[in-house]
Tab-separated table of C-alpha atoms in Angstrom:
chain	number	residue	atom	x	y	z
A	1	MET	CA	50.958	64.320	151.918
A	2	GLY	CA	50.209	63.285	148.264
A	3	PHE	CA	49.584	59.553	147.636
A	4	ARG	CA	50.802	58.036	144.371
A	5	ASN	CA	50.605	53.959	143.745
A	6	ASN	CA	49.775	53.681	147.588
A	7	GLU	CA	52.996	55.092	148.299
A	8	PRO	CA	53.771	58.641	149.572
A	9	VAL	CA	54.769	61.484	147.778
A	10	PHE	CA	56.764	64.570	149.383
A	11	SER	CA	58.476	67.216	147.560
A	12	VAL	CA	61.231	68.389	148.170
A	13	ILE	CA	62.139	72.181	147.004
A	14	LEU	CA	65.771	72.959	146.631
A	15	ALA	CA	66.400	77.031	147.691
A	16	ALA	CA	69.654	76.941	149.526
A	17	GLY	CA	71.888	77.838	146.192
A	18	SER	CA	74.113	81.257	146.638
A	19	SER	CA	72.835	83.220	144.101
A	20	LYS	CA	75.850	84.837	142.891
A	21	ARG	CA	75.042	85.613	139.147
A	22	LEU	CA	71.633	87.215	139.214
A	23	GLY	CA	72.550	89.060	142.361
A	24	GLN	CA	69.291	88.447	144.788
A	25	PRO	CA	67.984	85.331	146.341
A	26	LYS	CA	66.029	83.414	143.438
A	27	ALA	CA	63.521	82.108	145.801
A	28	LEU	CA	62.566	85.822	146.523
A	29	LEU	CA	62.644	87.026	142.983
A	30	ASN	CA	59.008	88.526	142.610
A	31	ILE	CA	57.608	88.551	139.204
A	32	GLY	CA	54.686	90.102	139.347
A	33	ASN	CA	52.378	89.473	141.738
A	34	THR	CA	54.308	86.385	143.137
A	35	SER	CA	57.967	85.424	144.317
A	36	LEU	CA	59.602	82.294	142.534
A	37	ILE	CA	59.149	80.389	145.629
A	38	ASP	CA	55.151	81.412	146.341
A	39	PHE	CA	54.693	80.444	142.400
A	40	THR	CA	56.209	76.734	142.770
A	41	VAL	CA	55.007	76.324	146.547
A	42	ASN	CA	51.091	77.106	145.007
A	43	ARG	CA	52.088	74.582	141.780
A	44	LEU	CA	53.084	71.845	144.110
A	45	LYS	CA	50.039	72.096	146.643
A	46	LYS	CA	47.468	71.678	144.124
A	47	HIS	CA	48.671	68.150	143.948
A	48	ASN	CA	47.964	67.460	147.728
A	49	LEU	CA	51.543	67.361	148.226
A	50	THR	CA	53.874	67.810	151.882
A	51	ILE	CA	56.017	70.336	150.866
A	52	ILE	CA	59.321	70.872	151.998
A	53	ILE	CA	61.593	74.076	151.252
A	54	VAL	CA	65.438	73.748	152.179
A	55	THR	CA	67.283	77.456	152.006
A	56	ARG	CA	70.273	78.639	153.414
A	57	GLU	CA	70.263	80.711	157.206
A	58	GLU	CA	69.599	83.757	156.215
A	59	LEU	CA	67.066	83.324	153.747
A	60	ILE	CA	64.480	81.141	156.236
A	61	LEU	CA	62.355	84.093	157.674
A	62	ASP	CA	61.595	85.622	154.246
A	63	ILE	CA	60.579	82.232	152.586
A	64	LYS	CA	58.899	81.411	156.009
A	65	TYR	CA	57.037	85.186	155.299
A	66	SER	CA	56.466	84.769	151.890
A	67	VAL	CA	55.304	80.897	151.590
A	68	LYS	CA	52.059	79.513	153.187
A	69	GLY	CA	51.850	76.061	152.668
A	70	ALA	CA	55.285	74.863	153.277
A	71	LYS	CA	57.633	73.695	156.323
A	72	THR	CA	61.031	75.090	156.267
A	73	ILE	CA	63.798	74.195	157.531
A	74	THR	CA	67.862	75.293	157.449
A	75	ASN	CA	70.795	73.952	155.273
A	76	HIS	CA	73.697	75.283	157.917
A	77	LEU	CA	76.292	73.864	154.914
A	78	PRO	CA	74.632	75.207	151.379
A	79	GLU	CA	78.232	75.269	150.078
A	80	GLU	CA	78.034	71.699	149.950
A	81	GLY	CA	75.665	71.471	147.088
A	82	ARG	CA	72.578	70.435	145.943
A	83	THR	CA	73.081	66.903	147.252
A	84	GLY	CA	73.932	67.904	150.669
A	85	SER	CA	70.173	70.137	150.364
A	86	LEU	CA	68.142	67.394	149.148
A	87	GLN	CA	69.782	65.143	151.872
A	88	ILE	CA	68.726	67.502	154.696
A	89	GLY	CA	64.953	67.521	153.113
A	90	LEU	CA	64.883	63.944	152.864
A	91	LYS	CA	66.566	63.065	156.311
A	92	PHE	CA	63.501	65.170	157.953
A	93	ILE	CA	60.715	63.623	156.209
A	94	LEU	CA	62.470	60.132	157.715
A	95	GLU	CA	62.272	61.650	160.545
A	96	ASN	CA	58.762	63.318	160.842
A	97	TYR	CA	56.914	61.792	158.155
A	98	SER	CA	57.402	58.465	157.001
A	99	GLU	CA	60.238	55.806	156.719
A	100	ASN	CA	58.933	54.997	153.069
A	101	PHE	CA	58.655	57.670	150.725
A	102	LYS	CA	58.910	58.844	146.749
A	103	ALA	CA	60.522	62.114	147.033
A	104	LEU	CA	59.477	64.778	144.233
A	105	VAL	CA	62.997	66.903	143.611
A	106	VAL	CA	62.097	70.616	142.819
A	107	PRO	CA	65.031	73.271	142.332
A	108	VAL	CA	63.559	76.493	142.934
A	109	ASP	CA	65.561	77.989	140.276
A	110	ARG	CA	64.051	75.388	137.332
A	111	PRO	CA	60.628	76.281	137.427
A	112	GLY	CA	59.678	75.285	133.678
A	113	PHE	CA	58.267	72.820	133.572
A	114	SER	CA	54.112	72.082	132.761
A	115	SER	CA	51.316	71.128	134.924
A	116	SER	CA	50.816	68.334	132.401
A	117	THR	CA	54.243	66.969	133.092
A	118	LEU	CA	54.286	67.628	136.740
A	119	SER	CA	50.927	65.062	136.652
A	120	LYS	CA	53.020	62.589	134.503
A	121	ILE	CA	56.082	62.595	136.880
A	122	LEU	CA	53.758	62.051	139.775
A	123	SER	CA	51.726	58.913	138.144
A	124	MET	CA	55.390	57.267	138.259
A	125	THR	CA	56.670	54.573	140.188
A	126	GLN	CA	60.639	54.540	138.943
A	127	THR	CA	63.003	57.341	139.361
A	128	SER	CA	62.441	59.635	136.721
A	129	CYS	CA	62.384	62.904	135.310
A	130	PRO	CA	61.137	64.709	131.892
A	131	GLU	CA	63.424	65.318	129.197
A	132	LYS	CA	63.525	67.686	126.087
A	133	ASP	CA	65.795	67.782	122.813
A	134	GLY	CA	67.914	64.941	124.226
A	135	LYS	CA	68.570	66.435	127.704
A	136	GLY	CA	67.027	65.687	130.980
A	137	GLY	CA	65.482	68.026	132.829
A	138	HIS	CA	62.935	68.591	136.397
A	139	PRO	CA	61.327	67.914	138.516
A	140	LEU	CA	62.835	64.958	139.759
A	141	LEU	CA	60.939	62.522	141.114
A	142	LEU	CA	62.899	59.462	143.426
A	143	SER	CA	61.670	56.248	144.094
A	144	GLU	CA	62.075	55.103	147.422
A	145	VAL	CA	65.198	52.922	146.600
A	146	ASP	CA	66.959	56.186	145.130
A	147	VAL	CA	66.099	57.925	148.216
A	148	LYS	CA	67.940	55.965	150.283
A	149	ARG	CA	70.901	55.050	147.936
A	150	ILE	CA	71.376	59.349	148.203
A	151	LEU	CA	70.875	59.393	151.894
A	152	SER	CA	73.907	56.993	152.283
A	153	GLN	CA	75.894	59.219	149.780
A	154	ASN	CA	78.724	62.235	150.548
A	155	PRO	CA	76.714	65.414	150.197
A	156	LYS	CA	79.076	66.943	147.961
A	157	THR	CA	78.568	64.086	145.345
A	158	PRO	CA	76.498	65.249	142.294
A	159	LEU	CA	72.850	63.163	141.921
A	160	ARG	CA	73.937	62.297	137.848
A	161	GLU	CA	76.913	60.441	140.088
A	162	ILE	CA	74.588	58.450	142.353
A	163	ILE	CA	71.296	57.796	140.201
A	164	GLU	CA	70.097	57.361	136.812
A	165	PRO	CA	66.492	58.339	136.051
A	166	TYR	CA	63.751	56.859	133.523
A	167	ARG	CA	63.851	60.208	130.712
A	168	PHE	CA	60.442	60.521	129.572
A	169	GLU	CA	60.404	62.972	126.849
A	170	VAL	CA	58.040	65.970	127.000
A	171	MET	CA	57.154	69.269	124.729
A	172	ASP	CA	57.806	71.815	127.641
A	173	LYS	CA	58.495	75.274	125.980
A	174	TYR	CA	59.908	76.015	128.676
A	175	LEU	CA	61.544	72.753	130.380
A	176	HIS	CA	65.194	74.277	130.392
A	177	LEU	CA	64.972	77.362	131.882
A	178	ASN	CA	67.415	78.071	134.490
A	179	VAL	CA	67.051	81.286	136.529
A	180	ASP	CA	70.484	81.844	136.667
A	181	THR	CA	71.416	85.336	136.090
A	182	GLN	CA	69.491	88.995	135.119
A	183	ASP	CA	69.333	87.910	131.485
A	184	ASP	CA	67.268	84.817	132.609
A	185	ILE	CA	64.047	87.117	134.106
A	186	PRO	CA	62.267	87.620	131.016
A	187	THR	CA	61.896	84.095	130.116
A	188	LEU	CA	60.679	82.954	133.401
A	189	SER	CA	58.343	86.492	133.251
A	190	LYS	CA	56.931	85.029	129.915
A	191	PHE	CA	56.648	81.140	131.262
A	192	ILE	CA	54.846	82.352	134.956
A	193	SER	CA	52.319	84.958	132.560
A	194	SER	CA	51.278	81.603	130.465
A	195	PHE	CA	49.667	80.646	133.713
A	196	GLU	CA	48.085	83.127	134.266
């Protein structure tokens, strides 16, 4: 587990989406020599974070096999949306690690943040997200207060209706990359190759 300002920080990777438009599981998408989930986990491990992956039942074995250094848990009701998946990850941390913590939320299909953005957000004390061109992006850091607020909500409630993150401007070229269709894969490949 990483510590920032004496508070433990955990990372929750959201990987329970159905990937219908892409036609294959986003988390297991192979780009070069890596899968998208493995690429994401390896970036987060460099910051000494305890990483929790929340995925759907039919992907759990493949993700566990694909990734080292993360705990993988199942969302049995992924159709309830991202807030429900996030709640499962937060409850797991609460029950197994710590009662008071901050959480870095990383949707697997939104990997386009830079290393400097990741470092900056981990130094924040309040709920925060990067912003480019007036639009918020990922990852999202949740304060202890907002972790508790999210846990008290209906799992189908969109996060934007629960929290209001502080936004900080970044220049990340790929911040708004959303891996949603086959058309997004060339941009994802360019982004990942920029790390090599």
